[in-house]
Amino acid sequence: MVSAAAAALLVACGSRGADAGRAPDSVVTIDPNPTVTVASTAPATYAGTLPCADCGGIVTTLTLWPDTVYRLREVYEGKQRQPSVSMGRWRVDAGILSLETDSGMPRLYSRVGDDTLTLLDLQGKPIASALNVALVRAAAMDSIGEVVEYTGTFMNEGEAPMFRECGSGQTYPVLRQGDYPSLKRALTAAKLPAGSGQQVIVRGRFMPRPAGTAGAQDRAVLRVEKYVGPAANPNCR
């Protein structure tokens, strides 16, 4: 069991990115620490089991992309079978990696060498615990492609379906597969002004762009498995 003091420092459940300003996709070097570059931090996947106050541990997988988007998978051992997946923006400042969350309190990690991220407390201080608080770089990238709920703005301008995910503010092409027809019908029925989009909730997964389709092959696409309905999240980027 984890002490009450240690429990206060544990990873919070279900956090997602909050609006703190979108970093440009063309970022190459993160200031003010010129020795820490995007290339040295991402793309990469970091994994480990972090402490949990009321479960066996939080099996954590964190994947960082060079466009400063992160995707986070968490499984609470003994409490849930399905993973929780969230997205948002990350940044590095003075050697500390910060994950923006919708709680307004970022998750903080320090970089230890090139391959380890160590969880910090809410003030950015080391956690005094005998339990594991480290995520280690995996040998291969994990794109975290489970089917989960995502909230974002769906647009279909010029018959080019796009989805702007709320937590990260990043825009992704939408495949005309799965439950895409329901999503398109909902947008048409909304009768919105030209050039605008509809905020929606979908169950879907991000996946590599299928070979032979137009667009940059290194950009993920969204496959919608189920259109859940309209959304109203004022914190969307």
JSON list of C-alpha atoms in Angstrom, two decimals:
[
{"chain": "A", "resi": 1, "resn": "MET", "atom": "CA", "xyz": [0.00, 0.00, 0.00]},
{"chain": "A", "resi": 2, "resn": "VAL", "atom": "CA", "xyz": [1.11, 3.57, -0.66]},
{"chain": "A", "resi": 3, "resn": "SER", "atom": "CA", "xyz": [1.17, 6.09, 2.19]},
{"chain": "A", "resi": 4, "resn": "ALA", "atom": "CA", "xyz": [-1.22, 9.05, 2.12]},
{"chain": "A", "resi": 5, "resn": "ALA", "atom": "CA", "xyz": [1.70, 11.40, 1.54]},
{"chain": "A", "resi": 6, "resn": "ALA", "atom": "CA", "xyz": [2.96, 9.37, -1.37]},
{"chain": "A", "resi": 7, "resn": "ALA", "atom": "CA", "xyz": [-0.54, 8.94, -2.77]},
{"chain": "A", "resi": 8, "resn": "ALA", "atom": "CA", "xyz": [-0.84, 12.70, -3.15]},
{"chain": "A", "resi": 9, "resn": "LEU", "atom": "CA", "xyz": [2.06, 12.57, -5.57]},
{"chain": "A", "resi": 10, "resn": "LEU", "atom": "CA", "xyz": [0.74, 9.77, -7.73]},
{"chain": "A", "resi": 11, "resn": "VAL", "atom": "CA", "xyz": [-0.43, 10.12, -11.28]},
{"chain": "A", "resi": 12, "resn": "ALA", "atom": "CA", "xyz": [-3.97, 11.50, -11.52]},
{"chain": "A", "resi": 13, "resn": "CYS", "atom": "CA", "xyz": [-6.61, 9.44, -13.32]},
{"chain": "A", "resi": 14, "resn": "GLY", "atom": "CA", "xyz": [-7.96, 10.35, -16.75]},
{"chain": "A", "resi": 15, "resn": "SER", "atom": "CA", "xyz": [-6.17, 13.66, -17.41]},
{"chain": "A", "resi": 16, "resn": "ARG", "atom": "CA", "xyz": [-6.23, 15.14, -20.86]},
{"chain": "A", "resi": 17, "resn": "GLY", "atom": "CA", "xyz": [-4.59, 18.16, -22.50]},
{"chain": "A", "resi": 18, "resn": "ALA", "atom": "CA", "xyz": [-5.65, 21.70, -21.60]},
{"chain": "A", "resi": 19, "resn": "ASP", "atom": "CA", "xyz": [-5.42, 24.86, -23.64]},
{"chain": "A", "resi": 20, "resn": "ALA", "atom": "CA", "xyz": [-1.97, 26.34, -23.08]},
{"chain": "A", "resi": 21, "resn": "GLY", "atom": "CA", "xyz": [-1.19, 27.49, -26.60]},
{"chain": "A", "resi": 22, "resn": "ARG", "atom": "CA", "xyz": [-0.45, 25.34, -29.57]},
{"chain": "A", "resi": 23, "resn": "ALA", "atom": "CA", "xyz": [3.20, 24.69, -30.37]},
{"chain": "A", "resi": 24, "resn": "PRO", "atom": "CA", "xyz": [4.01, 24.87, -34.09]},
{"chain": "A", "resi": 25, "resn": "ASP", "atom": "CA", "xyz": [4.54, 21.61, -35.91]},
{"chain": "A", "resi": 26, "resn": "SER", "atom": "CA", "xyz": [7.87, 22.90, -37.23]},
{"chain": "A", "resi": 27, "resn": "VAL", "atom": "CA", "xyz": [9.56, 22.99, -33.79]},
{"chain": "A", "resi": 28, "resn": "VAL", "atom": "CA", "xyz": [13.13, 21.72, -34.02]},
{"chain": "A", "resi": 29, "resn": "THR", "atom": "CA", "xyz": [14.80, 22.92, -30.82]},
{"chain": "A", "resi": 30, "resn": "ILE", "atom": "CA", "xyz": [13.05, 23.64, -27.54]},
{"chain": "A", "resi": 31, "resn": "ASP", "atom": "CA", "xyz": [14.23, 26.75, -25.70]},
{"chain": "A", "resi": 32, "resn": "PRO", "atom": "CA", "xyz": [15.43, 27.92, -23.22]},
{"chain": "A", "resi": 33, "resn": "ASN", "atom": "CA", "xyz": [17.56, 24.79, -22.86]},
{"chain": "A", "resi": 34, "resn": "PRO", "atom": "CA", "xyz": [19.37, 24.53, -26.22]},
{"chain": "A", "resi": 35, "resn": "THR", "atom": "CA", "xyz": [20.95, 21.18, -25.32]},
{"chain": "A", "resi": 36, "resn": "VAL", "atom": "CA", "xyz": [17.53, 19.46, -25.24]},
{"chain": "A", "resi": 37, "resn": "THR", "atom": "CA", "xyz": [16.08, 19.04, -28.71]},
{"chain": "A", "resi": 38, "resn": "VAL", "atom": "CA", "xyz": [12.92, 17.51, -30.02]},
{"chain": "A", "resi": 39, "resn": "ALA", "atom": "CA", "xyz": [15.06, 15.01, -31.90]},
{"chain": "A", "resi": 40, "resn": "SER", "atom": "CA", "xyz": [16.68, 13.85, -28.65]},
{"chain": "A", "resi": 41, "resn": "THR", "atom": "CA", "xyz": [13.29, 13.37, -26.95]},
{"chain": "A", "resi": 42, "resn": "ALA", "atom": "CA", "xyz": [10.95, 12.30, -29.75]},
{"chain": "A", "resi": 43, "resn": "PRO", "atom": "CA", "xyz": [9.79, 10.31, -31.55]},
{"chain": "A", "resi": 44, "resn": "ALA", "atom": "CA", "xyz": [9.97, 7.78, -28.74]},
{"chain": "A", "resi": 45, "resn": "THR", "atom": "CA", "xyz": [7.88, 5.59, -26.46]},
{"chain": "A", "resi": 46, "resn": "TYR", "atom": "CA", "xyz": [8.54, 5.37, -22.73]},
{"chain": "A", "resi": 47, "resn": "ALA", "atom": "CA", "xyz": [6.97, 2.67, -20.56]},
{"chain": "A", "resi": 48, "resn": "GLY", "atom": "CA", "xyz": [6.83, 1.44, -16.98]},
{"chain": "A", "resi": 49, "resn": "THR", "atom": "CA", "xyz": [4.51, 0.67, -14.06]},
{"chain": "A", "resi": 50, "resn": "LEU", "atom": "CA", "xyz": [3.98, 3.67, -11.80]},
{"chain": "A", "resi": 51, "resn": "PRO", "atom": "CA", "xyz": [2.65, 3.61, -8.21]},
{"chain": "A", "resi": 52, "resn": "CYS", "atom": "CA", "xyz": [-1.09, 3.59, -7.57]},
{"chain": "A", "resi": 53, "resn": "ALA", "atom": "CA", "xyz": [-2.82, 4.48, -4.30]},
{"chain": "A", "resi": 54, "resn": "ASP", "atom": "CA", "xyz": [-5.63, 1.95, -4.66]},
{"chain": "A", "resi": 55, "resn": "CYS", "atom": "CA", "xyz": [-4.56, -0.57, -7.29]},
{"chain": "A", "resi": 56, "resn": "GLY", "atom": "CA", "xyz": [-1.63, -2.83, -8.13]},
{"chain": "A", "resi": 57, "resn": "GLY", "atom": "CA", "xyz": [0.09, -0.20, -10.26]},
{"chain": "A", "resi": 58, "resn": "ILE", "atom": "CA", "xyz": [-0.49, 1.99, -13.28]},
{"chain": "A", "resi": 59, "resn": "VAL", "atom": "CA", "xyz": [0.92, 0.34, -16.40]},
{"chain": "A", "resi": 60, "resn": "THR", "atom": "CA", "xyz": [1.93, 3.44, -18.33]},
{"chain": "A", "resi": 61, "resn": "THR", "atom": "CA", "xyz": [2.91, 3.92, -21.96]},
{"chain": "A", "resi": 62, "resn": "LEU", "atom": "CA", "xyz": [3.82, 7.42, -23.13]},
{"chain": "A", "resi": 63, "resn": "THR", "atom": "CA", "xyz": [4.54, 8.12, -26.79]},
{"chain": "A", "resi": 64, "resn": "LEU", "atom": "CA", "xyz": [5.96, 11.48, -27.87]},
{"chain": "A", "resi": 65, "resn": "TRP", "atom": "CA", "xyz": [5.93, 12.81, -31.44]},
{"chain": "A", "resi": 66, "resn": "PRO", "atom": "CA", "xyz": [8.19, 15.54, -32.84]},
{"chain": "A", "resi": 67, "resn": "ASP", "atom": "CA", "xyz": [5.18, 17.82, -33.45]},
{"chain": "A", "resi": 68, "resn": "THR", "atom": "CA", "xyz": [4.91, 18.01, -29.62]},
{"chain": "A", "resi": 69, "resn": "VAL", "atom": "CA", "xyz": [1.82, 15.79, -29.43]},
{"chain": "A", "resi": 70, "resn": "TYR", "atom": "CA", "xyz": [1.77, 13.00, -26.87]},
{"chain": "A", "resi": 71, "resn": "ARG", "atom": "CA", "xyz": [-0.48, 9.99, -26.49]},
{"chain": "A", "resi": 72, "resn": "LEU", "atom": "CA", "xyz": [-0.75, 8.31, -23.09]},
{"chain": "A", "resi": 73, "resn": "ARG", "atom": "CA", "xyz": [-2.08, 4.85, -22.28]},
{"chain": "A", "resi": 74, "resn": "GLU", "atom": "CA", "xyz": [-2.76, 3.86, -18.66]},
{"chain": "A", "resi": 75, "resn": "VAL", "atom": "CA", "xyz": [-4.04, 0.59, -17.27]},
{"chain": "A", "resi": 76, "resn": "TYR", "atom": "CA", "xyz": [-4.92, 0.45, -13.55]},
{"chain": "A", "resi": 77, "resn": "GLU", "atom": "CA", "xyz": [-4.01, -3.09, -12.48]},
{"chain": "A", "resi": 78, "resn": "GLY", "atom": "CA", "xyz": [-6.85, -4.85, -10.70]},
{"chain": "A", "resi": 79, "resn": "LYS", "atom": "CA", "xyz": [-9.33, -2.03, -11.40]},
{"chain": "A", "resi": 80, "resn": "GLN", "atom": "CA", "xyz": [-9.92, -1.89, -15.14]},
{"chain": "A", "resi": 81, "resn": "ARG", "atom": "CA", "xyz": [-9.58, -4.11, -18.16]},
{"chain": "A", "resi": 82, "resn": "GLN", "atom": "CA", "xyz": [-9.75, -1.44, -20.84]},
{"chain": "A", "resi": 83, "resn": "PRO", "atom": "CA", "xyz": [-6.93, 1.12, -21.02]},
{"chain": "A", "resi": 84, "resn": "SER", "atom": "CA", "xyz": [-7.44, 4.84, -20.61]},
{"chain": "A", "resi": 85, "resn": "VAL", "atom": "CA", "xyz": [-5.96, 6.80, -23.51]},
{"chain": "A", "resi": 86, "resn": "SER", "atom": "CA", "xyz": [-5.46, 10.56, -23.63]},
{"chain": "A", "resi": 87, "resn": "MET", "atom": "CA", "xyz": [-3.72, 13.06, -25.89]},
{"chain": "A", "resi": 88, "resn": "GLY", "atom": "CA", "xyz": [-2.22, 16.49, -25.45]},
{"chain": "A", "resi": 89, "resn": "ARG", "atom": "CA", "xyz": [0.87, 18.62, -25.96]},
{"chain": "A", "resi": 90, "resn": "TRP", "atom": "CA", "xyz": [4.28, 18.19, -24.38]},
{"chain": "A", "resi": 91, "resn": "ARG", "atom": "CA", "xyz": [7.21, 20.53, -23.93]},
{"chain": "A", "resi": 92, "resn": "VAL", "atom": "CA", "xyz": [10.64, 20.53, -22.34]},
{"chain": "A", "resi": 93, "resn": "ASP", "atom": "CA", "xyz": [11.85, 23.41, -20.20]},
{"chain": "A", "resi": 94, "resn": "ALA", "atom": "CA", "xyz": [15.24, 23.30, -18.42]},
{"chain": "A", "resi": 95, "resn": "GLY", "atom": "CA", "xyz": [15.37, 19.52, -18.73]},
{"chain": "A", "resi": 96, "resn": "ILE", "atom": "CA", "xyz": [11.86, 18.92, -17.36]},
{"chain": "A", "resi": 97, "resn": "LEU", "atom": "CA", "xyz": [9.28, 17.27, -19.61]},
{"chain": "A", "resi": 98, "resn": "SER", "atom": "CA", "xyz": [5.78, 18.63, -19.05]},
{"chain": "A", "resi": 99, "resn": "LEU", "atom": "CA", "xyz": [2.56, 17.00, -20.27]},
{"chain": "A", "resi": 100, "resn": "GLU", "atom": "CA", "xyz": [-0.34, 19.44, -20.48]},
{"chain": "A", "resi": 101, "resn": "THR", "atom": "CA", "xyz": [-3.59, 18.07, -19.01]},
{"chain": "A", "resi": 102, "resn": "ASP", "atom": "CA", "xyz": [-7.18, 19.27, -18.83]},
{"chain": "A", "resi": 103, "resn": "SER", "atom": "CA", "xyz": [-6.94, 19.48, -15.05]},
{"chain": "A", "resi": 104, "resn": "GLY", "atom": "CA", "xyz": [-4.66, 22.48, -15.46]},
{"chain": "A", "resi": 105, "resn": "MET", "atom": "CA", "xyz": [-1.91, 20.68, -13.53]},
{"chain": "A", "resi": 106, "resn": "PRO", "atom": "CA", "xyz": [0.80, 19.32, -15.83]},
{"chain": "A", "resi": 107, "resn": "ARG", "atom": "CA", "xyz": [2.48, 15.97, -15.32]},
{"chain": "A", "resi": 108, "resn": "LEU", "atom": "CA", "xyz": [6.18, 16.52, -14.85]},
{"chain": "A", "resi": 109, "resn": "TYR", "atom": "CA", "xyz": [9.14, 14.24, -15.56]},
{"chain": "A", "resi": 110, "resn": "SER", "atom": "CA", "xyz": [12.86, 14.79, -15.42]},
{"chain": "A", "resi": 111, "resn": "ARG", "atom": "CA", "xyz": [15.10, 13.32, -18.08]},
{"chain": "A", "resi": 112, "resn": "VAL", "atom": "CA", "xyz": [17.73, 10.95, -16.72]},
{"chain": "A", "resi": 113, "resn": "GLY", "atom": "CA", "xyz": [20.20, 10.30, -19.49]},
{"chain": "A", "resi": 114, "resn": "ASP", "atom": "CA", "xyz": [18.78, 9.62, -22.93]},
{"chain": "A", "resi": 115, "resn": "ASP", "atom": "CA", "xyz": [16.47, 6.75, -22.05]},
{"chain": "A", "resi": 116, "resn": "THR", "atom": "CA", "xyz": [14.65, 7.43, -18.76]},
{"chain": "A", "resi": 117, "resn": "LEU", "atom": "CA", "xyz": [11.89, 9.79, -17.60]},
{"chain": "A", "resi": 118, "resn": "THR", "atom": "CA", "xyz": [11.45, 10.08, -13.83]},
{"chain": "A", "resi": 119, "resn": "LEU", "atom": "CA", "xyz": [8.10, 11.22, -12.42]},
{"chain": "A", "resi": 120, "resn": "LEU", "atom": "CA", "xyz": [8.25, 14.44, -10.38]},
{"chain": "A", "resi": 121, "resn": "ASP", "atom": "CA", "xyz": [5.77, 15.86, -7.89]},
{"chain": "A", "resi": 122, "resn": "LEU", "atom": "CA", "xyz": [3.44, 18.75, -8.72]},
{"chain": "A", "resi": 123, "resn": "GLN", "atom": "CA", "xyz": [6.15, 21.28, -7.80]},
{"chain": "A", "resi": 124, "resn": "GLY", "atom": "CA", "xyz": [8.68, 19.64, -10.08]},
{"chain": "A", "resi": 125, "resn": "LYS", "atom": "CA", "xyz": [10.60, 18.05, -7.21]},
{"chain": "A", "resi": 126, "resn": "PRO", "atom": "CA", "xyz": [11.85, 14.43, -7.00]},
{"chain": "A", "resi": 127, "resn": "ILE", "atom": "CA", "xyz": [9.48, 11.97, -5.33]},
{"chain": "A", "resi": 128, "resn": "ALA", "atom": "CA", "xyz": [10.96, 10.32, -2.25]},
{"chain": "A", "resi": 129, "resn": "SER", "atom": "CA", "xyz": [9.68, 6.77, -2.65]},
{"chain": "A", "resi": 130, "resn": "ALA", "atom": "CA", "xyz": [11.08, 3.26, -2.84]},
{"chain": "A", "resi": 131, "resn": "LEU", "atom": "CA", "xyz": [8.49, 2.51, -5.52]},
{"chain": "A", "resi": 132, "resn": "ASN", "atom": "CA", "xyz": [9.29, 2.75, -9.21]},
{"chain": "A", "resi": 133, "resn": "VAL", "atom": "CA", "xyz": [8.67, 6.23, -10.61]},
{"chain": "A", "resi": 134, "resn": "ALA", "atom": "CA", "xyz": [10.53, 5.81, -13.91]},
{"chain": "A", "resi": 135, "resn": "LEU", "atom": "CA", "xyz": [9.49, 5.30, -17.51]},
{"chain": "A", "resi": 136, "resn": "VAL", "atom": "CA", "xyz": [12.13, 3.74, -19.76]},
{"chain": "A", "resi": 137, "resn": "ARG", "atom": "CA", "xyz": [12.48, 4.27, -23.49]},
{"chain": "A", "resi": 138, "resn": "ALA", "atom": "CA", "xyz": [11.12, 1.28, -25.39]},
{"chain": "A", "resi": 139, "resn": "ALA", "atom": "CA", "xyz": [12.99, -0.38, -28.23]},
{"chain": "A", "resi": 140, "resn": "ALA", "atom": "CA", "xyz": [10.17, 0.38, -30.68]},
{"chain": "A", "resi": 141, "resn": "MET", "atom": "CA", "xyz": [7.50, 3.05, -31.06]},
{"chain": "A", "resi": 142, "resn": "ASP", "atom": "CA", "xyz": [4.02, 2.24, -29.76]},
{"chain": "A", "resi": 143, "resn": "SER", "atom": "CA", "xyz": [1.46, 4.38, -31.60]},
{"chain": "A", "resi": 144, "resn": "ILE", "atom": "CA", "xyz": [-1.23, 3.58, -28.98]},
{"chain": "A", "resi": 145, "resn": "GLY", "atom": "CA", "xyz": [-3.95, 2.74, -31.48]},
{"chain": "A", "resi": 146, "resn": "GLU", "atom": "CA", "xyz": [-6.70, 1.35, -29.25]},
{"chain": "A", "resi": 147, "resn": "VAL", "atom": "CA", "xyz": [-10.31, 2.26, -30.06]},
{"chain": "A", "resi": 148, "resn": "VAL", "atom": "CA", "xyz": [-11.33, 4.85, -27.45]},
{"chain": "A", "resi": 149, "resn": "GLU", "atom": "CA", "xyz": [-13.46, 7.98, -27.25]},
{"chain": "A", "resi": 150, "resn": "TYR", "atom": "CA", "xyz": [-12.05, 11.22, -28.65]},
{"chain": "A", "resi": 151, "resn": "THR", "atom": "CA", "xyz": [-13.61, 14.66, -28.65]},
{"chain": "A", "resi": 152, "resn": "GLY", "atom": "CA", "xyz": [-12.84, 17.10, -31.40]},
{"chain": "A", "resi": 153, "resn": "THR", "atom": "CA", "xyz": [-14.11, 19.24, -34.25]},
{"chain": "A", "resi": 154, "resn": "PHE", "atom": "CA", "xyz": [-15.14, 17.44, -37.43]},
{"chain": "A", "resi": 155, "resn": "MET", "atom": "CA", "xyz": [-14.82, 19.37, -40.69]},
{"chain": "A", "resi": 156, "resn": "ASN", "atom": "CA", "xyz": [-15.54, 18.30, -44.24]},
{"chain": "A", "resi": 157, "resn": "GLU", "atom": "CA", "xyz": [-14.51, 21.34, -46.25]},
{"chain": "A", "resi": 158, "resn": "GLY", "atom": "CA", "xyz": [-14.08, 20.49, -49.91]},
{"chain": "A", "resi": 159, "resn": "GLU", "atom": "CA", "xyz": [-14.84, 16.84, -49.24]},
{"chain": "A", "resi": 160, "resn": "ALA", "atom": "CA", "xyz": [-11.60, 16.53, -47.26]},
{"chain": "A", "resi": 161, "resn": "PRO", "atom": "CA", "xyz": [-12.77, 15.14, -43.90]},
{"chain": "A", "resi": 162, "resn": "MET", "atom": "CA", "xyz": [-10.63, 16.29, -40.98]},
{"chain": "A", "resi": 163, "resn": "PHE", "atom": "CA", "xyz": [-10.77, 15.92, -37.19]},
{"chain": "A", "resi": 164, "resn": "ARG", "atom": "CA", "xyz": [-9.17, 18.45, -34.85]},
{"chain": "A", "resi": 165, "resn": "GLU", "atom": "CA", "xyz": [-8.60, 16.56, -31.59]},
{"chain": "A", "resi": 166, "resn": "CYS", "atom": "CA", "xyz": [-9.42, 18.62, -28.49]},
{"chain": "A", "resi": 167, "resn": "GLY", "atom": "CA", "xyz": [-6.54, 17.78, -26.17]},
{"chain": "A", "resi": 168, "resn": "SER", "atom": "CA", "xyz": [-3.69, 18.27, -28.62]},
{"chain": "A", "resi": 169, "resn": "GLY", "atom": "CA", "xyz": [-5.24, 20.75, -31.02]},
{"chain": "A", "resi": 170, "resn": "GLN", "atom": "CA", "xyz": [-3.78, 18.69, -33.84]},
{"chain": "A", "resi": 171, "resn": "THR", "atom": "CA", "xyz": [-5.75, 18.06, -37.04]},
{"chain": "A", "resi": 172, "resn": "TYR", "atom": "CA", "xyz": [-5.90, 14.60, -38.61]},
{"chain": "A", "resi": 173, "resn": "PRO", "atom": "CA", "xyz": [-7.43, 13.27, -41.84]},
{"chain": "A", "resi": 174, "resn": "VAL", "atom": "CA", "xyz": [-10.48, 11.04, -41.34]},
{"chain": "A", "resi": 175, "resn": "LEU", "atom": "CA", "xyz": [-10.76, 7.82, -43.31]},
{"chain": "A", "resi": 176, "resn": "ARG", "atom": "CA", "xyz": [-13.99, 7.26, -45.24]},
{"chain": "A", "resi": 177, "resn": "GLN", "atom": "CA", "xyz": [-14.39, 3.93, -43.50]},
{"chain": "A", "resi": 178, "resn": "GLY", "atom": "CA", "xyz": [-16.14, 2.50, -40.45]},
{"chain": "A", "resi": 179, "resn": "ASP", "atom": "CA", "xyz": [-18.88, 4.80, -39.15]},
{"chain": "A", "resi": 180, "resn": "TYR", "atom": "CA", "xyz": [-17.70, 7.80, -41.19]},
{"chain": "A", "resi": 181, "resn": "PRO", "atom": "CA", "xyz": [-21.08, 8.00, -43.03]},
{"chain": "A", "resi": 182, "resn": "SER", "atom": "CA", "xyz": [-22.90, 8.65, -39.73]},
{"chain": "A", "resi": 183, "resn": "LEU", "atom": "CA", "xyz": [-20.41, 11.38, -38.86]},
{"chain": "A", "resi": 184, "resn": "LYS", "atom": "CA", "xyz": [-20.88, 13.04, -42.24]},
{"chain": "A", "resi": 185, "resn": "ARG", "atom": "CA", "xyz": [-24.68, 12.86, -42.02]},
{"chain": "A", "resi": 186, "resn": "ALA", "atom": "CA", "xyz": [-24.58, 14.52, -38.59]},
{"chain": "A", "resi": 187, "resn": "LEU", "atom": "CA", "xyz": [-22.50, 17.39, -39.95]},
{"chain": "A", "resi": 188, "resn": "THR", "atom": "CA", "xyz": [-24.86, 17.82, -42.90]},
{"chain": "A", "resi": 189, "resn": "ALA", "atom": "CA", "xyz": [-27.92, 17.79, -40.62]},
{"chain": "A", "resi": 190, "resn": "ALA", "atom": "CA", "xyz": [-26.38, 20.49, -38.40]},
{"chain": "A", "resi": 191, "resn": "LYS", "atom": "CA", "xyz": [-26.56, 22.94, -41.35]},
{"chain": "A", "resi": 192, "resn": "LEU", "atom": "CA", "xyz": [-23.56, 24.91, -40.16]},
{"chain": "A", "resi": 193, "resn": "PRO", "atom": "CA", "xyz": [-22.10, 27.88, -42.07]},
{"chain": "A", "resi": 194, "resn": "ALA", "atom": "CA", "xyz": [-19.65, 27.03, -44.82]},
{"chain": "A", "resi": 195, "resn": "GLY", "atom": "CA", "xyz": [-16.12, 26.52, -43.51]},
{"chain": "A", "resi": 196, "resn": "SER", "atom": "CA", "xyz": [-17.16, 25.66, -39.96]},
{"chain": "A", "resi": 197, "resn": "GLY", "atom": "CA", "xyz": [-17.09, 22.34, -38.16]},
{"chain": "A", "resi": 198, "resn": "GLN", "atom": "CA", "xyz": [-19.08, 20.49, -35.54]},
{"chain": "A", "resi": 199, "resn": "GLN", "atom": "CA", "xyz": [-17.68, 19.41, -32.19]},
{"chain": "A", "resi": 200, "resn": "VAL", "atom": "CA", "xyz": [-18.33, 15.70, -31.79]},
{"chain": "A", "resi": 201, "resn": "ILE", "atom": "CA", "xyz": [-17.47, 12.63, -29.74]},
{"chain": "A", "resi": 202, "resn": "VAL", "atom": "CA", "xyz": [-16.37, 9.56, -31.66]},
{"chain": "A", "resi": 203, "resn": "ARG", "atom": "CA", "xyz": [-15.00, 6.16, -30.82]},
{"chain": "A", "resi": 204, "resn": "GLY", "atom": "CA", "xyz": [-12.03, 5.64, -33.07]},
{"chain": "A", "resi": 205, "resn": "ARG", "atom": "CA", "xyz": [-8.37, 4.93, -33.38]},
{"chain": "A", "resi": 206, "resn": "PHE", "atom": "CA", "xyz": [-5.37, 6.65, -34.86]},
{"chain": "A", "resi": 207, "resn": "MET", "atom": "CA", "xyz": [-3.46, 4.58, -37.37]},
{"chain": "A", "resi": 208, "resn": "PRO", "atom": "CA", "xyz": [-0.80, 4.96, -40.07]},
{"chain": "A", "resi": 209, "resn": "ARG", "atom": "CA", "xyz": [-2.06, 6.32, -43.38]},
{"chain": "A", "resi": 210, "resn": "PRO", "atom": "CA", "xyz": [-2.93, 3.39, -45.66]},
{"chain": "A", "resi": 211, "resn": "ALA", "atom": "CA", "xyz": [-0.46, 2.91, -48.50]},
{"chain": "A", "resi": 212, "resn": "GLY", "atom": "CA", "xyz": [-1.59, 4.43, -51.78]},
{"chain": "A", "resi": 213, "resn": "THR", "atom": "CA", "xyz": [-3.74, 7.17, -50.25]},
{"chain": "A", "resi": 214, "resn": "ALA", "atom": "CA", "xyz": [-2.97, 10.84, -50.80]},
{"chain": "A", "resi": 215, "resn": "GLY", "atom": "CA", "xyz": [-1.10, 12.83, -48.19]},
{"chain": "A", "resi": 216, "resn": "ALA", "atom": "CA", "xyz": [2.04, 12.59, -46.07]},
{"chain": "A", "resi": 217, "resn": "GLN", "atom": "CA", "xyz": [2.69, 8.98, -45.15]},
{"chain": "A", "resi": 218, "resn": "ASP", "atom": "CA", "xyz": [4.19, 9.94, -41.79]},
{"chain": "A", "resi": 219, "resn": "ARG", "atom": "CA", "xyz": [0.94, 11.57, -40.62]},
{"chain": "A", "resi": 220, "resn": "ALA", "atom": "CA", "xyz": [-1.54, 9.48, -38.65]},
{"chain": "A", "resi": 221, "resn": "VAL", "atom": "CA", "xyz": [-5.17, 9.27, -39.74]},
{"chain": "A", "resi": 222, "resn": "LEU", "atom": "CA", "xyz": [-8.33, 8.69, -37.71]},
{"chain": "A", "resi": 223, "resn": "ARG", "atom": "CA", "xyz": [-10.64, 5.76, -38.37]},
{"chain": "A", "resi": 224, "resn": "VAL", "atom": "CA", "xyz": [-14.06, 6.34, -36.78]},
{"chain": "A", "resi": 225, "resn": "GLU", "atom": "CA", "xyz": [-15.58, 3.13, -35.50]},
{"chain": "A", "resi": 226, "resn": "LYS", "atom": "CA", "xyz": [-18.67, 4.80, -33.99]},
{"chain": "A", "resi": 227, "resn": "TYR", "atom": "CA", "xyz": [-20.14, 8.29, -34.06]},
{"chain": "A", "resi": 228, "resn": "VAL", "atom": "CA", "xyz": [-21.23, 8.90, -30.44]},
{"chain": "A", "resi": 229, "resn": "GLY", "atom": "CA", "xyz": [-22.84, 12.30, -30.81]},
{"chain": "A", "resi": 230, "resn": "PRO", "atom": "CA", "xyz": [-22.30, 16.08, -30.61]},
{"chain": "A", "resi": 231, "resn": "ALA", "atom": "CA", "xyz": [-20.09, 17.55, -27.89]},
{"chain": "A", "resi": 232, "resn": "ALA", "atom": "CA", "xyz": [-19.75, 20.85, -26.06]},
{"chain": "A", "resi": 233, "resn": "ASN", "atom": "CA", "xyz": [-16.24, 21.10, -24.62]},
{"chain": "A", "resi": 234, "resn": "PRO", "atom": "CA", "xyz": [-15.27, 24.78, -24.17]},
{"chain": "A", "resi": 235, "resn": "ASN", "atom": "CA", "xyz": [-11.64, 23.79, -23.46]},
{"chain": "A", "resi": 236, "resn": "CYS", "atom": "CA", "xyz": [-11.08, 22.36, -26.95]},
{"chain": "A", "resi": 237, "resn": "ARG", "atom": "CA", "xyz": [-8.11, 23.80, -28.78]}
]
